[in-house]
mmCIF file of C-alpha atoms in Angstrom:
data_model
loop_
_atom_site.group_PDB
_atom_site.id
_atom_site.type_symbol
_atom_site.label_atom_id
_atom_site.label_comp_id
_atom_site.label_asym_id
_atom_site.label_seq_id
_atom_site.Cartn_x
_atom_site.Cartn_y
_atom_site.Cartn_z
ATOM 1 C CA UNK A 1 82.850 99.985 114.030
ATOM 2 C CA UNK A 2 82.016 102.744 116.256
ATOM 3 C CA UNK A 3 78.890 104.697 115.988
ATOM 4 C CA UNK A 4 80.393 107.535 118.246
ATOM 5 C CA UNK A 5 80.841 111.184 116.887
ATOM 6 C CA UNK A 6 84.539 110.862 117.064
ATOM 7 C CA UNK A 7 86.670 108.796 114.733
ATOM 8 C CA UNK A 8 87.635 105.001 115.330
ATOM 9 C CA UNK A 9 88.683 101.754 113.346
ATOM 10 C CA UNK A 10 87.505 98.347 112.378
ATOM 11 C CA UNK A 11 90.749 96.271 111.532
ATOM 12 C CA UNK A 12 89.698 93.870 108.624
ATOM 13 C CA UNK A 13 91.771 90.854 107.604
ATOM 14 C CA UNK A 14 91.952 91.075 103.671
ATOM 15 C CA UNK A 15 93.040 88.215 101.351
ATOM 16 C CA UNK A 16 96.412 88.871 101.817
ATOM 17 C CA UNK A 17 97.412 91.865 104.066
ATOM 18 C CA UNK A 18 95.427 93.303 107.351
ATOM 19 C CA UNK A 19 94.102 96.639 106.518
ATOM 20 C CA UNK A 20 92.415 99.776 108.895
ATOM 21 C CA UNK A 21 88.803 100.743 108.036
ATOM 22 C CA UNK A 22 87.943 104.168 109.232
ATOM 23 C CA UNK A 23 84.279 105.483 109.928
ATOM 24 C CA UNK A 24 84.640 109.094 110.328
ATOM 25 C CA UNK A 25 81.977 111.007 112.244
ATOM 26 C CA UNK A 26 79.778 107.573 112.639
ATOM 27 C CA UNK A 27 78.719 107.793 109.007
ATOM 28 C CA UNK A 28 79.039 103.999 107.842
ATOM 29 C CA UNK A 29 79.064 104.834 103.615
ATOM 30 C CA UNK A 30 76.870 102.304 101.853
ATOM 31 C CA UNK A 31 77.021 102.126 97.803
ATOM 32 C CA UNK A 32 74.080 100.140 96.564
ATOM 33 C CA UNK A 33 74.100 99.036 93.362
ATOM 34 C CA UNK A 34 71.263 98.711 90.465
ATOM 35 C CA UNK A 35 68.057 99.924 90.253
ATOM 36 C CA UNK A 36 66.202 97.019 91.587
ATOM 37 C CA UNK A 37 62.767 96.751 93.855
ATOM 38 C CA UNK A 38 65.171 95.510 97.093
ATOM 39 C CA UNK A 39 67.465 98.919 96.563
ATOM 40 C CA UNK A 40 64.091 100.972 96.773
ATOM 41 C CA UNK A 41 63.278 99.954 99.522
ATOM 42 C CA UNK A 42 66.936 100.083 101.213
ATOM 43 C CA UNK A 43 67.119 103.619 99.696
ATOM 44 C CA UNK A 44 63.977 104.681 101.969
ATOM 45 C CA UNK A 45 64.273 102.865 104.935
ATOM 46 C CA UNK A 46 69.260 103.555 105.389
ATOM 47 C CA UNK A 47 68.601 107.493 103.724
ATOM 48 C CA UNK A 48 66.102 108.486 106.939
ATOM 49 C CA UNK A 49 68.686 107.246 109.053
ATOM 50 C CA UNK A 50 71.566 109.598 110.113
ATOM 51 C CA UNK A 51 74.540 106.542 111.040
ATOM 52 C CA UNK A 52 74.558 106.459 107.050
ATOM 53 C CA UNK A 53 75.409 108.046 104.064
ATOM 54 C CA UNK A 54 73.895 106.915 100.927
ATOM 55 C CA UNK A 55 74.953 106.468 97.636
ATOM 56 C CA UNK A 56 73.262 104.668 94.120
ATOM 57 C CA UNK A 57 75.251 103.205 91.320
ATOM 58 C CA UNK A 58 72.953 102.686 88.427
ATOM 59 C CA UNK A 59 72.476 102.776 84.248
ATOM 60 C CA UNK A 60 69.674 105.287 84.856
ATOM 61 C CA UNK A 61 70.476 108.285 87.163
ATOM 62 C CA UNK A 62 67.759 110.362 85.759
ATOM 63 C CA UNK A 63 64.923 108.150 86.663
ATOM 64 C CA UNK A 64 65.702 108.389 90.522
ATOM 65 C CA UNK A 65 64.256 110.846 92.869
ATOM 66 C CA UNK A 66 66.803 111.219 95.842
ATOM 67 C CA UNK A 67 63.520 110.871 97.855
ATOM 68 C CA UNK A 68 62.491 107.604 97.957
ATOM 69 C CA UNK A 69 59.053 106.563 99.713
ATOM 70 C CA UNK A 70 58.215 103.533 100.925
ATOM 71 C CA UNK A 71 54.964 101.620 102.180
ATOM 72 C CA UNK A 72 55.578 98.990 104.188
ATOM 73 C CA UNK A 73 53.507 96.566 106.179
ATOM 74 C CA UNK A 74 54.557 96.223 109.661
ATOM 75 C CA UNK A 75 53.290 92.946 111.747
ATOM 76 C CA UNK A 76 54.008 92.334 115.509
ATOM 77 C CA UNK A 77 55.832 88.778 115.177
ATOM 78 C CA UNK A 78 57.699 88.462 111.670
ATOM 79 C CA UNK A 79 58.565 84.693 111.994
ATOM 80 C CA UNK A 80 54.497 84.155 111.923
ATOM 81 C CA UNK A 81 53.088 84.378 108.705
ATOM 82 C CA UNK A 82 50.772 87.165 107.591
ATOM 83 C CA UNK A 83 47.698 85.382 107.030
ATOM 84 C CA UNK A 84 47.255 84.400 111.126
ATOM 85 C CA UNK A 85 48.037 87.708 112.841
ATOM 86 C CA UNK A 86 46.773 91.443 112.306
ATOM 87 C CA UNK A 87 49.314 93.391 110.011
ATOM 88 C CA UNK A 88 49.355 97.640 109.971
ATOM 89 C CA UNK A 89 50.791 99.746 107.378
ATOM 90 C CA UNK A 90 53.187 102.685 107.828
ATOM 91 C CA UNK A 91 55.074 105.322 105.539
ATOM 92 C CA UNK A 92 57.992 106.625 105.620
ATOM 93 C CA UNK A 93 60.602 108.229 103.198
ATOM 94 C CA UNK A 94 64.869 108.589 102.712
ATOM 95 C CA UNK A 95 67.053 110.619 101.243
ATOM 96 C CA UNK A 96 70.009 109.398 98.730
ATOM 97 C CA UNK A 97 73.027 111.517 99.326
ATOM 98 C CA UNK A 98 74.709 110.874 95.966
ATOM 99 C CA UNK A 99 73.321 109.185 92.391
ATOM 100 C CA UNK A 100 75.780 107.893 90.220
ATOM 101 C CA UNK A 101 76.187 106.598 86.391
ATOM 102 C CA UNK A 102 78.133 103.732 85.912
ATOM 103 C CA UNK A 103 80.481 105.991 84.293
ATOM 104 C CA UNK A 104 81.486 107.797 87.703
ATOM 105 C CA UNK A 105 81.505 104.417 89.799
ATOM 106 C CA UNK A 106 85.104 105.276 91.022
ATOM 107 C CA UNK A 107 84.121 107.991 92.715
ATOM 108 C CA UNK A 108 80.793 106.301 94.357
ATOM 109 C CA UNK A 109 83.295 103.752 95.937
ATOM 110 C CA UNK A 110 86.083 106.213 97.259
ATOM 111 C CA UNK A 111 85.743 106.225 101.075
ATOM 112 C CA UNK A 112 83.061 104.234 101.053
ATOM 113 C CA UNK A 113 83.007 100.863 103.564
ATOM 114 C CA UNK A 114 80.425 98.606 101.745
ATOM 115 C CA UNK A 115 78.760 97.817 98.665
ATOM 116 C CA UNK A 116 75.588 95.969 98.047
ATOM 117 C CA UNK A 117 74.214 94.486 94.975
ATOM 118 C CA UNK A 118 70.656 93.588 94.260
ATOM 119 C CA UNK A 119 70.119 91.951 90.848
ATOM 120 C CA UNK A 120 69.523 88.912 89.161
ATOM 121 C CA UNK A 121 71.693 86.147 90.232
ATOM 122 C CA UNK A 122 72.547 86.112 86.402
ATOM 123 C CA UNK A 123 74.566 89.463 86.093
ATOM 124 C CA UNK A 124 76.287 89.177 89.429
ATOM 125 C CA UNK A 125 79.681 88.462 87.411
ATOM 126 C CA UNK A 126 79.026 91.353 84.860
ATOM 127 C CA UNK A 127 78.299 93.805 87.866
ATOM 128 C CA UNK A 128 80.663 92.201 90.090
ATOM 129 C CA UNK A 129 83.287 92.984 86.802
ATOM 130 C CA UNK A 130 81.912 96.557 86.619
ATOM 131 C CA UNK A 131 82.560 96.658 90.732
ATOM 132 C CA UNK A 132 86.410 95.782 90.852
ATOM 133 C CA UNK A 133 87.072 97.981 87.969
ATOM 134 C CA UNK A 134 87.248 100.589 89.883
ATOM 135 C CA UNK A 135 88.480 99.362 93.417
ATOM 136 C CA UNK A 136 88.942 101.983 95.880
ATOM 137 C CA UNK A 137 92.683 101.516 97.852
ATOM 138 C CA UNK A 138 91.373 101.145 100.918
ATOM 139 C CA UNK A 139 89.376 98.132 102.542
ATOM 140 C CA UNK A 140 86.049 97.762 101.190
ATOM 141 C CA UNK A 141 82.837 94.796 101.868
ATOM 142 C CA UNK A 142 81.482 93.482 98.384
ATOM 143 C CA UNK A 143 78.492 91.490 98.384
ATOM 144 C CA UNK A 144 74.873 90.637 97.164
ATOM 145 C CA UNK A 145 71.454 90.709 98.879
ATOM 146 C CA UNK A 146 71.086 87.420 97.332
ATOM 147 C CA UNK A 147 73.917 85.327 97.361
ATOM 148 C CA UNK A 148 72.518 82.022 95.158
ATOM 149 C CA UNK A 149 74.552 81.353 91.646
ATOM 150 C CA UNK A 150 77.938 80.895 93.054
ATOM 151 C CA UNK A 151 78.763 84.714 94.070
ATOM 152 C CA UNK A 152 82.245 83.406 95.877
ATOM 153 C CA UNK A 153 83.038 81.592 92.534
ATOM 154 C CA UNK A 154 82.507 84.844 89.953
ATOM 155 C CA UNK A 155 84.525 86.969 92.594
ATOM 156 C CA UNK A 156 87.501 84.548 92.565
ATOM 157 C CA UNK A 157 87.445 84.548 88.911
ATOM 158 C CA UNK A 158 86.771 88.459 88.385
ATOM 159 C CA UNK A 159 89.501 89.156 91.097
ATOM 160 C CA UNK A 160 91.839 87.205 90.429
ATOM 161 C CA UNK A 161 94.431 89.782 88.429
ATOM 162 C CA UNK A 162 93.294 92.394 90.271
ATOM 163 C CA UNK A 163 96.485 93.944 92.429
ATOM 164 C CA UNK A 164 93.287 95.750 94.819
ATOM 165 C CA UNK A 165 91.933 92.601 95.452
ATOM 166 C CA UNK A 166 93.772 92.321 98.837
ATOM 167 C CA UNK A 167 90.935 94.988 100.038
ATOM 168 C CA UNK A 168 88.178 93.440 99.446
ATOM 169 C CA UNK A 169 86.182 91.327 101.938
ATOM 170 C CA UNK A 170 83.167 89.174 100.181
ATOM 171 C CA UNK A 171 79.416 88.671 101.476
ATOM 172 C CA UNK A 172 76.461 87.098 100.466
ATOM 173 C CA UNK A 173 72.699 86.984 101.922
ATOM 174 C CA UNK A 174 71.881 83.480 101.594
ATOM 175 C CA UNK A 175 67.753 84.614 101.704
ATOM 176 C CA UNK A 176 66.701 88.099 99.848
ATOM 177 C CA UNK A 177 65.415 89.941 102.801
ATOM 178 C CA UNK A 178 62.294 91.598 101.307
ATOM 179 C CA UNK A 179 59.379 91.039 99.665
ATOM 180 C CA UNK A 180 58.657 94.640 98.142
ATOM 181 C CA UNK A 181 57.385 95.877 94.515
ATOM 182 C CA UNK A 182 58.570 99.240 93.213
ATOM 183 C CA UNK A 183 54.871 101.099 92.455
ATOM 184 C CA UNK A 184 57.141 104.399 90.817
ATOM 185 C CA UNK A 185 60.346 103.501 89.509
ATOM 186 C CA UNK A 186 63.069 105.486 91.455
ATOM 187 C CA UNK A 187 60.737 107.023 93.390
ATOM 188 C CA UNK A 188 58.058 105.051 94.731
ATOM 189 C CA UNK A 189 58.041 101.190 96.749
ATOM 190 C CA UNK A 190 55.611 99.053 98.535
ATOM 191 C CA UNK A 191 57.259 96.364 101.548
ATOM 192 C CA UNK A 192 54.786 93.899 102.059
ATOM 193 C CA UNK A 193 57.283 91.418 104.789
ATOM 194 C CA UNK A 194 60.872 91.936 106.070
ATOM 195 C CA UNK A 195 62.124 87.861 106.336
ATOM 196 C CA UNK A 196 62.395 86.969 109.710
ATOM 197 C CA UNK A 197 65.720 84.843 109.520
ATOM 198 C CA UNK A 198 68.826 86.359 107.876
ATOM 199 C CA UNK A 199 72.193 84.753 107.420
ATOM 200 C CA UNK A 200 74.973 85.803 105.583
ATOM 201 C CA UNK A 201 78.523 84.047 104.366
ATOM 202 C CA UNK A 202 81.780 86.257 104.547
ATOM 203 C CA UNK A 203 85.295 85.344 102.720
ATOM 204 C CA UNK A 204 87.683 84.892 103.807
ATOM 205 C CA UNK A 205 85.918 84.099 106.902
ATOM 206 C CA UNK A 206 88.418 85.754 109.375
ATOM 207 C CA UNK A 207 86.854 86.925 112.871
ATOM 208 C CA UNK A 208 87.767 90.660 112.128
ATOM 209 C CA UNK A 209 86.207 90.305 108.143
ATOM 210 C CA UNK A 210 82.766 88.547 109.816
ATOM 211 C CA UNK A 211 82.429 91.458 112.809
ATOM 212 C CA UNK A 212 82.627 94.298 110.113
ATOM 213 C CA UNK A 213 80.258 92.632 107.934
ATOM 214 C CA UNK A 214 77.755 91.595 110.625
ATOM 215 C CA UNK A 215 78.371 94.920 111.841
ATOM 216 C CA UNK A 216 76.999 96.536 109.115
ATOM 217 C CA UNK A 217 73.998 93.819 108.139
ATOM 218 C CA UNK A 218 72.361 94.212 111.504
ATOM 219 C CA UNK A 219 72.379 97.463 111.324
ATOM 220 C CA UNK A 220 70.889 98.222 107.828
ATOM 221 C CA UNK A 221 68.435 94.824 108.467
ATOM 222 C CA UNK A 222 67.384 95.445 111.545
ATOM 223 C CA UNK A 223 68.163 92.112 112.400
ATOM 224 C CA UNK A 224 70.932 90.458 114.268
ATOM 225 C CA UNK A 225 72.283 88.178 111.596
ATOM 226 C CA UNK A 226 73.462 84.323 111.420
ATOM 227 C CA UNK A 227 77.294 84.253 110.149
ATOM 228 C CA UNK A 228 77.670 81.024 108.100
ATOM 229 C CA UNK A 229 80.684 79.463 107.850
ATOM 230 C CA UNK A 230 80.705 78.768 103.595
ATOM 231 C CA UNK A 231 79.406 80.359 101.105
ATOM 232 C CA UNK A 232 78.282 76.705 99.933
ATOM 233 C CA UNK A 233 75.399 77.315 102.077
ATOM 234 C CA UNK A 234 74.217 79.916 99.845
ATOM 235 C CA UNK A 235 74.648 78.223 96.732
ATOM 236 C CA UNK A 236 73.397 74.959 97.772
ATOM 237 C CA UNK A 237 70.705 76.414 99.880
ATOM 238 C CA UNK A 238 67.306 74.495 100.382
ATOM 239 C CA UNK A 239 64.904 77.538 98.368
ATOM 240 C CA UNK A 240 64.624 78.945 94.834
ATOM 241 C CA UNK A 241 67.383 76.930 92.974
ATOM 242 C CA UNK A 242 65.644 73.574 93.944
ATOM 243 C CA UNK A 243 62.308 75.029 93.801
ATOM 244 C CA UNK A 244 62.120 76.840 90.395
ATOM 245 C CA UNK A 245 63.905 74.290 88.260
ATOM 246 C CA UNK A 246 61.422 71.286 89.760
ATOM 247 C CA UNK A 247 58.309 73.535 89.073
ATOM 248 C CA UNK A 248 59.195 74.607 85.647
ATOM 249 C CA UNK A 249 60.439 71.135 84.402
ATOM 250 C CA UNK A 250 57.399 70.320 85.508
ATOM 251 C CA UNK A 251 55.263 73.121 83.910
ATOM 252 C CA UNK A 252 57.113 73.083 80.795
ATOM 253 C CA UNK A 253 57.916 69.520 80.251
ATOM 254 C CA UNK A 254 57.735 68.568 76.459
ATOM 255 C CA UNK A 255 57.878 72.177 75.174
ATOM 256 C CA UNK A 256 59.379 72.625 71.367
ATOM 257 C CA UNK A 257 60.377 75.811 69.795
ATOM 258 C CA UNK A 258 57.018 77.578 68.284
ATOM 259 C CA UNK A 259 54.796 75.776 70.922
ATOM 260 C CA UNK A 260 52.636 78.075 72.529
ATOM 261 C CA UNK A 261 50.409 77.442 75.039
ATOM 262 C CA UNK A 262 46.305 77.924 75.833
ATOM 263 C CA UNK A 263 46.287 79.369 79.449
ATOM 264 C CA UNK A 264 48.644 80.946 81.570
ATOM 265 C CA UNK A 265 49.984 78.656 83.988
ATOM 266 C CA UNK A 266 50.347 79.755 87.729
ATOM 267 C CA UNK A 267 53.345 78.772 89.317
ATOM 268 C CA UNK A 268 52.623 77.345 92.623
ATOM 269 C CA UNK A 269 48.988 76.325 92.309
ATOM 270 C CA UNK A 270 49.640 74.433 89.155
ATOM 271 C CA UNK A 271 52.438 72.241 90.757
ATOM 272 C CA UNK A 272 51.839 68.466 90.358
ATOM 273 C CA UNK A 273 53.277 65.428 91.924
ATOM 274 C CA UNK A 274 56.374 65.370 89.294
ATOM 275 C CA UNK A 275 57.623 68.345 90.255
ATOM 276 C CA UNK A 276 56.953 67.163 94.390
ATOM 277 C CA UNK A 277 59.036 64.403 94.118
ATOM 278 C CA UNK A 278 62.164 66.289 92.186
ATOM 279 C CA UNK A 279 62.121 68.825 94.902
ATOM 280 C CA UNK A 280 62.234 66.248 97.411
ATOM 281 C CA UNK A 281 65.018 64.128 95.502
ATOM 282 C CA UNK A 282 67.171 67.816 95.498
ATOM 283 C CA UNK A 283 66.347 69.586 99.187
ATOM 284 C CA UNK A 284 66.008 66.163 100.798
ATOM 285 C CA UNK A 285 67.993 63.474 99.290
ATOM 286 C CA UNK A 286 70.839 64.570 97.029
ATOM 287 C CA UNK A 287 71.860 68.628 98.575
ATOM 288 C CA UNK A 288 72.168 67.432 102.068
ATOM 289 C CA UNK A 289 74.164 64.587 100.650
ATOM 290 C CA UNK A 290 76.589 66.361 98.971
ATOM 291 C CA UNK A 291 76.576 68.846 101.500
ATOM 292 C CA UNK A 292 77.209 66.031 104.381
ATOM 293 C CA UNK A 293 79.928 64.865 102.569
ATOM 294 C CA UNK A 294 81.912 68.567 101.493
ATOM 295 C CA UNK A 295 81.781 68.460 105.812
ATOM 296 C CA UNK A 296 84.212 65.533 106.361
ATOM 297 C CA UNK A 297 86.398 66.691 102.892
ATOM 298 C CA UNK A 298 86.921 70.425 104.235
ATOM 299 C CA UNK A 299 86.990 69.409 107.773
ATOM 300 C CA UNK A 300 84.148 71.356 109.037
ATOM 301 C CA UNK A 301 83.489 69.029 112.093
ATOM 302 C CA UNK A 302 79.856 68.870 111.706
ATOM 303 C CA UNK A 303 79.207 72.830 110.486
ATOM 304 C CA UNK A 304 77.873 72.201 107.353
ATOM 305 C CA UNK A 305 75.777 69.158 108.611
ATOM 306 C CA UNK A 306 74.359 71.353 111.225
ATOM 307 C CA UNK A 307 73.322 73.837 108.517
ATOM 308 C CA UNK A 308 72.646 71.356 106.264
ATOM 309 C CA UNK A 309 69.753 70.187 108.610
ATOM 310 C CA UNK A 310 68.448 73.210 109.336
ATOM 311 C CA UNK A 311 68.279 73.909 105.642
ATOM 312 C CA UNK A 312 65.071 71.973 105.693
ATOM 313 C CA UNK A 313 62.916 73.875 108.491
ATOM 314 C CA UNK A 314 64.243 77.142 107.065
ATOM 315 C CA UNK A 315 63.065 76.479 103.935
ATOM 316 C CA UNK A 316 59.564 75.661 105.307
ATOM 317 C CA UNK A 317 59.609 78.551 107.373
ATOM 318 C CA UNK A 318 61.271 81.063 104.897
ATOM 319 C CA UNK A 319 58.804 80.156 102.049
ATOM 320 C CA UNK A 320 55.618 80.272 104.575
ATOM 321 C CA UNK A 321 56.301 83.796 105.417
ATOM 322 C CA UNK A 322 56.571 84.628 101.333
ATOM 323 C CA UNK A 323 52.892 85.060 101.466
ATOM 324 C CA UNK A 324 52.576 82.780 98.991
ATOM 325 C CA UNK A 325 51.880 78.705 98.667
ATOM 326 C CA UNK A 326 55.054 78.314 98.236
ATOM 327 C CA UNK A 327 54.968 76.678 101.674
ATOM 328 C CA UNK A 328 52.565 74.459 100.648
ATOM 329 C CA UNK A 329 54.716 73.292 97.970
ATOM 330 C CA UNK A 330 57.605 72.787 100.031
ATOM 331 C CA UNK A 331 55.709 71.456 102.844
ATOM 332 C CA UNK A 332 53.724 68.921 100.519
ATOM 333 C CA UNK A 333 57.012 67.590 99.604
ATOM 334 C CA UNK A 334 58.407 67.269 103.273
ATOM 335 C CA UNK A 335 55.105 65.527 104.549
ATOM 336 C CA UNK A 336 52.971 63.971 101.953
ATOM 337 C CA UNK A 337 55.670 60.851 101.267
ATOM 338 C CA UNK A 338 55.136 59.979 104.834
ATOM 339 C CA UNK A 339 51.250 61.523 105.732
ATOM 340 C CA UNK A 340 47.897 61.840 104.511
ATOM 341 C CA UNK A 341 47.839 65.932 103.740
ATOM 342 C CA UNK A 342 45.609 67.785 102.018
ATOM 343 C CA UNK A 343 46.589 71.205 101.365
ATOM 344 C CA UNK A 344 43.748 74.336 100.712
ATOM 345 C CA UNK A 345 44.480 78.063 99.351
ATOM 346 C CA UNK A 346 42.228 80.797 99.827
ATOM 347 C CA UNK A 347 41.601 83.789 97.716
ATOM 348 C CA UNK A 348 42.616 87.522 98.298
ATOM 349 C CA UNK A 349 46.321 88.957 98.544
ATOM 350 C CA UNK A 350 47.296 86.098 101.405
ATOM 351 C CA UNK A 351 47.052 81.929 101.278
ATOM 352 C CA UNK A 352 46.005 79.739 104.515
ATOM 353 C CA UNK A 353 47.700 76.830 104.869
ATOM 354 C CA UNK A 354 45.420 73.658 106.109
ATOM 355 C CA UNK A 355 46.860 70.198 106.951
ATOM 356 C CA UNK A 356 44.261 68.000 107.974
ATOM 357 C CA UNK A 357 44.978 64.503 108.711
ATOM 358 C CA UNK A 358 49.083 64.764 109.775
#
C-alpha cells in the first residue's frame, strides 16, 4: 500500500481468486466495529491522523460524539513495566468521518480496505455474521483486536455459502493491544499502556494477504508487528483462556445455584495454589504439548514449536506490563515448582513485583 498522494495497488491473494486493492489519495479506510473501550481509543488516536479515514459500525449511533478524546499515559520503554520507570500523561483527540447503525453496514464497508472488531470473544460469530452480510465486492481484511475463541473457526463456518467470500482476507491480534477504560461513553477514554509485543495471524497466509495486513497493523499500532504463521497460536495462546478458567475454578469451586457469597473475591490476589498448579498443567504441560505435536501433523518444521516456546516468556512479559499481579500469578506458576519465591503487592493504582530467594 502506498501512502503517496497519487493512486496505487496492493494485490491480495483471496481464498480463491487474486484480487486488486486500491488506496486512493493515501486514505487507507478503516471500519471499526462496536462500541467497545479498545474502539475509543482507536477512534482518537487513527481520526487525528490524515493517512485514514474513519468509520464506526455500532447499535448506538446516537451515543457517539465524532470527537473522541483520549488520555493516555505515555512511558519511555513500553516492554518495562509501569511500576519501575517514570510515566507522563498526554491528550489528544480524533475525528470519526462517518457513524453508522447496523442497519446501514453495507454502506460503512463499500470502498473500505479493513475492518476491525473489538468485542467479547463470545459474539465474534454473531458480529462476524452481521459482517459478511453485507460483503462489499471488492477485497476487504476482516479481523478482531483479540483473536482468542477460535475467530478462524466462526469465519469458516459463517463464510462458508457466502459467493463474496473469495474477498475476504482474515486477521486476528493474538494479545488486545490496550489497556484503556472509556470515562464518557462515545465520547470520552483513558489509555493507561499500549502492549509492547503485538502479533497477529492472517488466512490464508499468502505473502501478498500478510503484507496488506501488516501493512495496515503497524500503521494504526504504532508497532511493527510479528506475523504468525496459524491462527492456532491465538487460540491456544499462553494468557486469558488458561488464566481465567484456573482462577475461577478455583474461586468458585463448589458453588450451587442460590449460593451467595460473604465478600467479594479479588481475582488475582485471592489466587491459591489450586488454581497455580492448573495453570501450570495448561500453559506448561498440556498447550505446548498439543501444540508440539499439531507441528509435525501440519508440517510446520518447527514454527509452531518455536512459538510454542516463546508462548511462555510472552505470557510473563505480556501479563507484567498489565499493571496488574497478574504476573505474579503467572510467574508463581513458572518458578515456585522449582524455587523458593515469595511474591509481595503494593497498594495504589500499580503492583511491585518482589522475588526474593530465586
Amino acid at each position: 500500500v502506498s501512502r503517496n498522494p497519487s493512486p496505487s495497488t496492493v494485490e491480495q491473494r483471496s481464498f480463491t481468486s487474486t484480487a486488486i486493492m486500491e488506496v486512493r489519495d493515501g486514505k487507507m479506510v478503516v471500519v471499526l466495529v462496536g462500541g467497545s473501550n479498545g474502539n475509543h481509543v482507536m477512534a482518537a488516536d487513527l481520526g487525528r491522523r490524515p493517512e485514514f479515514e474513519l468509520r464506526l459500525v455500532t447499535r448506538r449511533p446516537e451515543k457517539w460524539s465524532k470527537t473522541i478524546r483520549c488520555r493516555e499515559q505515555r512511558i519511555t520503554v513500553d516492554s518495562i513495566p509501569f511500576a519501575i520507570l517514570p510515566t507522563w500523561w498526554v491528550e489528544y483527540e480524533g475525528q470519526i468521518d462517518e457513524i453508522y447503525h447496523w442497519d446501514d453496514c453495507a454502506k460503512a464497508l463499500q470502498g473500505a480496505h479493513m475492518v476491525i472488531m473489538t468485542c467479547p470473544v463470545t459474539v465474534h460469530k454473531e458480529v462476524l455474521a452481521r459482517i459478511c452480510d453485507h460483503l462489499p465486492d471488492h477485497p476487504i481484511m476482516i479481523g478482531s483486536a483479540y483473536a482468542q475463541g477460535g475467530l478462524d473457526w466462526a469465519a469458516r463456518e459463517v463464510l462458508q455459502d457466502n459467493p463474496r467470500a473469495k474477498f475476504v482476507t482474515l486477521f486476528g491480534l493474538k494479545h488486545y493491544p490496550y489497556l484503556c477504560k472509556a470515562d464518557e461513553y462515545g465520547k470520552r477514554v483513558t489509555l493507561y499502556g499500549r502492549f509492547p509485543d503485538l502479533r497477529a495471524a492472517v488466512s490464508p497466509h499468502k505473502p501478498n494477504n500478510v503484507k496488506a495486513v501488516k501493512h495496515f497493523l503497524d500503521q494504526m499500532f504504532h508497532k511493527d508487528f510479528t506475523m504468525l504463521t496459524d491462527f492456532v497460536i491465538c487460540t491456544l495462546g499462553g494468557s486469558n483462556q488458561m488464566l481465567h478458567p484456573s482462577i475461577c475454578s478455583q474461586l468458585f469451586e463448589g458453588w450451587q445455584p442460590g449460593m451467595v457469597y460473604d465478600h467479594h473475591m479479588k481475582f488475582y490476589t485471592e489466587v491459591k495454589a489450586k488454581a497455580q498448579n492448573w495453570l501450570f498443567e495448561l500453559a506448561i504441560r498440556e498447550v505446548p504439548t498439543l501444540l508440539w505435536a499439531l507441528d509435525g501433523v501440519l508440517n510446520r518444521n518447527g514454527e509452531l514449536r518455536k512459538q510454542a516456546t516463546y508462548e511462555i516468556f510472552s505470557t510473563v512479559r505480556v501479563s507484567w506490563h498489565d499493571g496488574t499481579c497478574a504476573a505474579a500469578t503467572v510467574l508463581h506458576v513458572l518458578l515456585s515448582r522449582y524455587t523458593c519465591c515469595h511474591f509481595v503487592n503494593t497498594c495504589h493504582d500499580d503492583y511491585l513485583l518482589l522475588i526474593d530467594g530465586c
